[in-house]
Amino acid sequence: HHLCYRDINLMGGDPDQPYNHRLQALGQAGFDIAAGVPFNIRGFAGIVVFLAEAGVDRENMKSSSNEAYMQSAADLIGVILALQNPLQRAFSEIYYHDPSNIEVDNIPPNKMNKHESNVTDSTEQIEGDLDIDLFPQDMEEKTEK
């Protein structure tokens, strides 16, 4: 399935369309072409808009391998977005035992700070572990220098 490419400047200058500041700004920034790539990840659907500069090689841009790459990139972005609600629900279940309370803003600071301090402690432990020489060959290299 081939993507549909649109000229940003033509869309922005269409007298039958309302003036759009964002579209005008994209054209002024040097973007010439836009392509919307849809994604649908387990019912979470959206569109990722890819932009290209005026000087881009349009044949390469429209190649099947590039379009497959753009679709995969859109799917990856979709996966990240689709993870947000399940992540918030899981976090809410852990701290509140209430899966309906999915707003991260509702998590009290003491709960969030506890979680953040655990991450900080883990990071410090990992950094400490990196200072330990784990392999004998590393020791030999250090003594030879």
PDB file of C-alpha atoms in Angstrom:
ATOM      1  CA  HIS A   1       0.000   0.000   0.000  1.00  0.00           C
ATOM      2  CA  HIS A   2       1.568   3.265  -1.133  1.00  0.00           C
ATOM      3  CA  LEU A   3       1.605   6.400   0.929  1.00  0.00           C
ATOM      4  CA  CYS A   4       0.044   9.630  -0.231  1.00  0.00           C
ATOM      5  CA  TYR A   5       2.402  12.619  -0.313  1.00  0.00           C
ATOM      6  CA  ARG A   6       1.145  16.205  -0.181  1.00  0.00           C
ATOM      7  CA  ASP A   7       2.840  19.466  -1.059  1.00  0.00           C
ATOM      8  CA  ILE A   8       2.784  21.603   2.095  1.00  0.00           C
ATOM      9  CA  ASN A   9       3.002  24.907   0.219  1.00  0.00           C
ATOM     10  CA  LEU A  10       0.087  24.013  -2.057  1.00  0.00           C
ATOM     11  CA  MET A  11      -2.042  23.037   0.920  1.00  0.00           C
ATOM     12  CA  GLY A  12      -1.100  26.226   2.780  1.00  0.00           C
ATOM     13  CA  GLY A  13      -1.899  28.397  -0.226  1.00  0.00           C
ATOM     14  CA  ASP A  14      -5.247  26.777  -1.047  1.00  0.00           C
ATOM     15  CA  PRO A  15      -7.841  29.586  -0.996  1.00  0.00           C
ATOM     16  CA  ASP A  16     -10.599  27.065  -0.224  1.00  0.00           C
ATOM     17  CA  GLN A  17      -8.950  26.086   3.070  1.00  0.00           C
ATOM     18  CA  PRO A  18      -8.763  28.168   6.267  1.00  0.00           C
ATOM     19  CA  TYR A  19      -5.425  29.772   7.082  1.00  0.00           C
ATOM     20  CA  ASN A  20      -3.322  27.445   9.236  1.00  0.00           C
ATOM     21  CA  HIS A  21      -0.400  28.939  11.195  1.00  0.00           C
ATOM     22  CA  ARG A  22       1.248  25.567  11.767  1.00  0.00           C
ATOM     23  CA  LEU A  23       1.152  24.682   8.079  1.00  0.00           C
ATOM     24  CA  GLN A  24       2.581  28.075   7.164  1.00  0.00           C
ATOM     25  CA  ALA A  25       5.360  27.687   9.739  1.00  0.00           C
ATOM     26  CA  LEU A  26       6.287  24.250   8.367  1.00  0.00           C
ATOM     27  CA  GLY A  27       6.536  25.689   4.853  1.00  0.00           C
ATOM     28  CA  GLN A  28       8.655  28.610   6.083  1.00  0.00           C
ATOM     29  CA  ALA A  29      10.921  26.168   7.938  1.00  0.00           C
ATOM     30  CA  GLY A  30      11.800  24.538   4.607  1.00  0.00           C
ATOM     31  CA  PHE A  31       9.540  21.509   4.664  1.00  0.00           C
ATOM     32  CA  ASP A  32       7.961  20.847   1.312  1.00  0.00           C
ATOM     33  CA  ILE A  33       6.350  17.416   1.489  1.00  0.00           C
ATOM     34  CA  ALA A  34       4.201  15.661   4.097  1.00  0.00           C
ATOM     35  CA  ALA A  35       2.992  12.085   4.325  1.00  0.00           C
ATOM     36  CA  GLY A  36       0.641  10.775   6.984  1.00  0.00           C
ATOM     37  CA  VAL A  37       1.264   7.184   8.022  1.00  0.00           C
ATOM     38  CA  PRO A  38      -1.521   5.530  10.014  1.00  0.00           C
ATOM     39  CA  PHE A  39      -1.003   3.065  12.843  1.00  0.00           C
ATOM     40  CA  ASN A  40      -3.388   0.860  14.769  1.00  0.00           C
ATOM     41  CA  ILE A  41      -1.959  -0.967  17.763  1.00  0.00           C
ATOM     42  CA  ARG A  42      -4.589  -3.119  19.500  1.00  0.00           C
ATOM     43  CA  GLY A  43      -7.264  -0.530  18.797  1.00  0.00           C
ATOM     44  CA  PHE A  44      -5.101   2.507  19.622  1.00  0.00           C
ATOM     45  CA  ALA A  45      -5.065   4.335  16.306  1.00  0.00           C
ATOM     46  CA  GLY A  46      -3.423   7.491  15.060  1.00  0.00           C
ATOM     47  CA  ILE A  47      -1.333   9.068  12.342  1.00  0.00           C
ATOM     48  CA  VAL A  48       2.355   9.958  12.292  1.00  0.00           C
ATOM     49  CA  VAL A  49       3.149  12.802   9.908  1.00  0.00           C
ATOM     50  CA  PHE A  50       6.531  12.613   8.189  1.00  0.00           C
ATOM     51  CA  LEU A  51       7.991  15.766   6.637  1.00  0.00           C
ATOM     52  CA  ALA A  52      10.670  16.202   3.976  1.00  0.00           C
ATOM     53  CA  GLU A  53      12.685  19.142   2.733  1.00  0.00           C
ATOM     54  CA  ALA A  54      12.315  20.448  -0.793  1.00  0.00           C
ATOM     55  CA  GLY A  55      15.625  18.975  -1.948  1.00  0.00           C
ATOM     56  CA  VAL A  56      14.889  15.369  -1.014  1.00  0.00           C
ATOM     57  CA  ASP A  57      15.190  12.723  -3.721  1.00  0.00           C
ATOM     58  CA  ARG A  58      11.515  11.950  -4.272  1.00  0.00           C
ATOM     59  CA  GLU A  59      12.128   8.585  -5.945  1.00  0.00           C
ATOM     60  CA  ASN A  60      14.103   7.343  -2.926  1.00  0.00           C
ATOM     61  CA  MET A  61      11.498   8.808  -0.595  1.00  0.00           C
ATOM     62  CA  LYS A  62       8.735   6.887  -2.373  1.00  0.00           C
ATOM     63  CA  SER A  63      10.669   3.619  -2.595  1.00  0.00           C
ATOM     64  CA  SER A  64       9.003   0.558  -1.139  1.00  0.00           C
ATOM     65  CA  SER A  65      11.835   0.086   1.373  1.00  0.00           C
ATOM     66  CA  ASN A  66      11.529   3.669   2.655  1.00  0.00           C
ATOM     67  CA  GLU A  67       7.750   3.409   2.888  1.00  0.00           C
ATOM     68  CA  ALA A  68       8.112   0.134   4.814  1.00  0.00           C
ATOM     69  CA  TYR A  69      10.559   1.904   7.141  1.00  0.00           C
ATOM     70  CA  MET A  70       8.120   4.803   7.642  1.00  0.00           C
ATOM     71  CA  GLN A  71       5.286   2.362   8.428  1.00  0.00           C
ATOM     72  CA  SER A  72       7.460   0.506  10.927  1.00  0.00           C
ATOM     73  CA  ALA A  73       8.511   3.795  12.552  1.00  0.00           C
ATOM     74  CA  ALA A  74       4.857   4.859  12.800  1.00  0.00           C
ATOM     75  CA  ASP A  75       3.991   1.493  14.371  1.00  0.00           C
ATOM     76  CA  LEU A  76       6.813   1.907  16.902  1.00  0.00           C
ATOM     77  CA  ILE A  77       5.580   5.386  17.852  1.00  0.00           C
ATOM     78  CA  GLY A  78       2.075   3.927  18.111  1.00  0.00           C
ATOM     79  CA  VAL A  79       3.286   1.183  20.455  1.00  0.00           C
ATOM     80  CA  ILE A  80       4.890   3.747  22.741  1.00  0.00           C
ATOM     81  CA  LEU A  81       1.677   5.772  22.825  1.00  0.00           C
ATOM     82  CA  ALA A  82      -0.477   2.681  23.307  1.00  0.00           C
ATOM     83  CA  LEU A  83       1.602   1.700  26.362  1.00  0.00           C
ATOM     84  CA  GLN A  84       0.737   4.866  28.288  1.00  0.00           C
ATOM     85  CA  ASN A  85      -2.704   3.874  29.619  1.00  0.00           C
ATOM     86  CA  PRO A  86      -1.740   0.297  30.599  1.00  0.00           C
ATOM     87  CA  LEU A  87       1.374   1.693  32.315  1.00  0.00           C
ATOM     88  CA  GLN A  88      -0.682   4.226  34.268  1.00  0.00           C
ATOM     89  CA  ARG A  89      -3.213   1.532  35.235  1.00  0.00           C
ATOM     90  CA  ALA A  90      -0.445  -0.790  36.445  1.00  0.00           C
ATOM     91  CA  PHE A  91       1.155   2.013  38.431  1.00  0.00           C
ATOM     92  CA  SER A  92      -2.230   2.879  39.940  1.00  0.00           C
ATOM     93  CA  GLU A  93      -2.895  -0.758  40.873  1.00  0.00           C
ATOM     94  CA  ILE A  94       0.484  -1.039  42.570  1.00  0.00           C
ATOM     95  CA  TYR A  95       0.128   2.122  44.656  1.00  0.00           C
ATOM     96  CA  TYR A  96      -3.627   2.357  45.132  1.00  0.00           C
ATOM     97  CA  HIS A  97      -4.950  -1.100  44.369  1.00  0.00           C
ATOM     98  CA  ASP A  98      -7.414   0.808  42.161  1.00  0.00           C
ATOM     99  CA  PRO A  99      -7.117   0.232  38.376  1.00  0.00           C
ATOM    100  CA  SER A 100      -9.676   2.969  37.647  1.00  0.00           C
ATOM    101  CA  ASN A 101      -7.401   5.716  39.028  1.00  0.00           C
ATOM    102  CA  ILE A 102      -5.087   6.055  36.033  1.00  0.00           C
ATOM    103  CA  GLU A 103      -4.020   9.687  36.345  1.00  0.00           C
ATOM    104  CA  VAL A 104      -0.314   9.907  37.172  1.00  0.00           C
ATOM    105  CA  ASP A 105      -0.976  13.440  38.497  1.00  0.00           C
ATOM    106  CA  ASN A 106      -3.090  11.860  41.281  1.00  0.00           C
ATOM    107  CA  ILE A 107      -0.140   9.928  42.698  1.00  0.00           C
ATOM    108  CA  PRO A 108       0.945  11.605  45.938  1.00  0.00           C
ATOM    109  CA  PRO A 109       4.473  13.045  45.952  1.00  0.00           C
ATOM    110  CA  ASN A 110       5.574  10.702  48.748  1.00  0.00           C
ATOM    111  CA  LYS A 111       4.714   7.661  46.568  1.00  0.00           C
ATOM    112  CA  MET A 112       6.409   9.125  43.491  1.00  0.00           C
ATOM    113  CA  ASN A 113       9.488  10.182  45.473  1.00  0.00           C
ATOM    114  CA  LYS A 114       9.777   6.696  46.978  1.00  0.00           C
ATOM    115  CA  HIS A 115       9.733   5.212  43.488  1.00  0.00           C
ATOM    116  CA  GLU A 116      12.263   7.757  42.233  1.00  0.00           C
ATOM    117  CA  SER A 117      14.592   7.118  45.191  1.00  0.00           C
ATOM    118  CA  ASN A 118      14.503   3.380  44.442  1.00  0.00           C
ATOM    119  CA  VAL A 119      15.574   4.157  40.888  1.00  0.00           C
ATOM    120  CA  THR A 120      18.335   6.456  42.174  1.00  0.00           C
ATOM    121  CA  ASP A 121      19.567   3.800  44.631  1.00  0.00           C
ATOM    122  CA  SER A 122      19.609   1.201  41.845  1.00  0.00           C
ATOM    123  CA  THR A 123      21.504   3.565  39.565  1.00  0.00           C
ATOM    124  CA  GLU A 124      24.097   4.258  42.253  1.00  0.00           C
ATOM    125  CA  GLN A 125      24.510   0.501  42.824  1.00  0.00           C
ATOM    126  CA  ILE A 126      25.017  -0.103  39.098  1.00  0.00           C
ATOM    127  CA  GLU A 127      27.560   2.727  38.881  1.00  0.00           C
ATOM    128  CA  GLY A 128      29.393   1.209  41.865  1.00  0.00           C
ATOM    129  CA  ASP A 129      29.387  -2.207  40.221  1.00  0.00           C
ATOM    130  CA  LEU A 130      30.946  -0.713  37.091  1.00  0.00           C
ATOM    131  CA  ASP A 131      33.986   0.346  39.119  1.00  0.00           C
ATOM    132  CA  ILE A 132      34.694  -3.284  40.079  1.00  0.00           C
ATOM    133  CA  ASP A 133      37.037  -5.196  37.773  1.00  0.00           C
ATOM    134  CA  LEU A 134      35.102  -8.299  36.814  1.00  0.00           C
ATOM    135  CA  PHE A 135      37.455  -9.907  34.321  1.00  0.00           C
ATOM    136  CA  PRO A 136      41.101 -10.882  34.920  1.00  0.00           C
ATOM    137  CA  GLN A 137      42.124  -9.666  31.453  1.00  0.00           C
ATOM    138  CA  ASP A 138      40.951  -6.167  32.426  1.00  0.00           C
ATOM    139  CA  MET A 139      43.290  -6.293  35.431  1.00  0.00           C
ATOM    140  CA  GLU A 140      46.227  -7.340  33.231  1.00  0.00           C
ATOM    141  CA  GLU A 141      45.607  -4.515  30.749  1.00  0.00           C
ATOM    142  CA  LYS A 142      45.554  -1.937  33.552  1.00  0.00           C
ATOM    143  CA  THR A 143      48.849  -3.164  35.059  1.00  0.00           C
ATOM    144  CA  GLU A 144      50.605  -3.180  31.659  1.00  0.00           C
ATOM    145  CA  LYS A 145      49.852   0.512  31.034  1.00  0.00           C
TER     146      LYS A 145
END
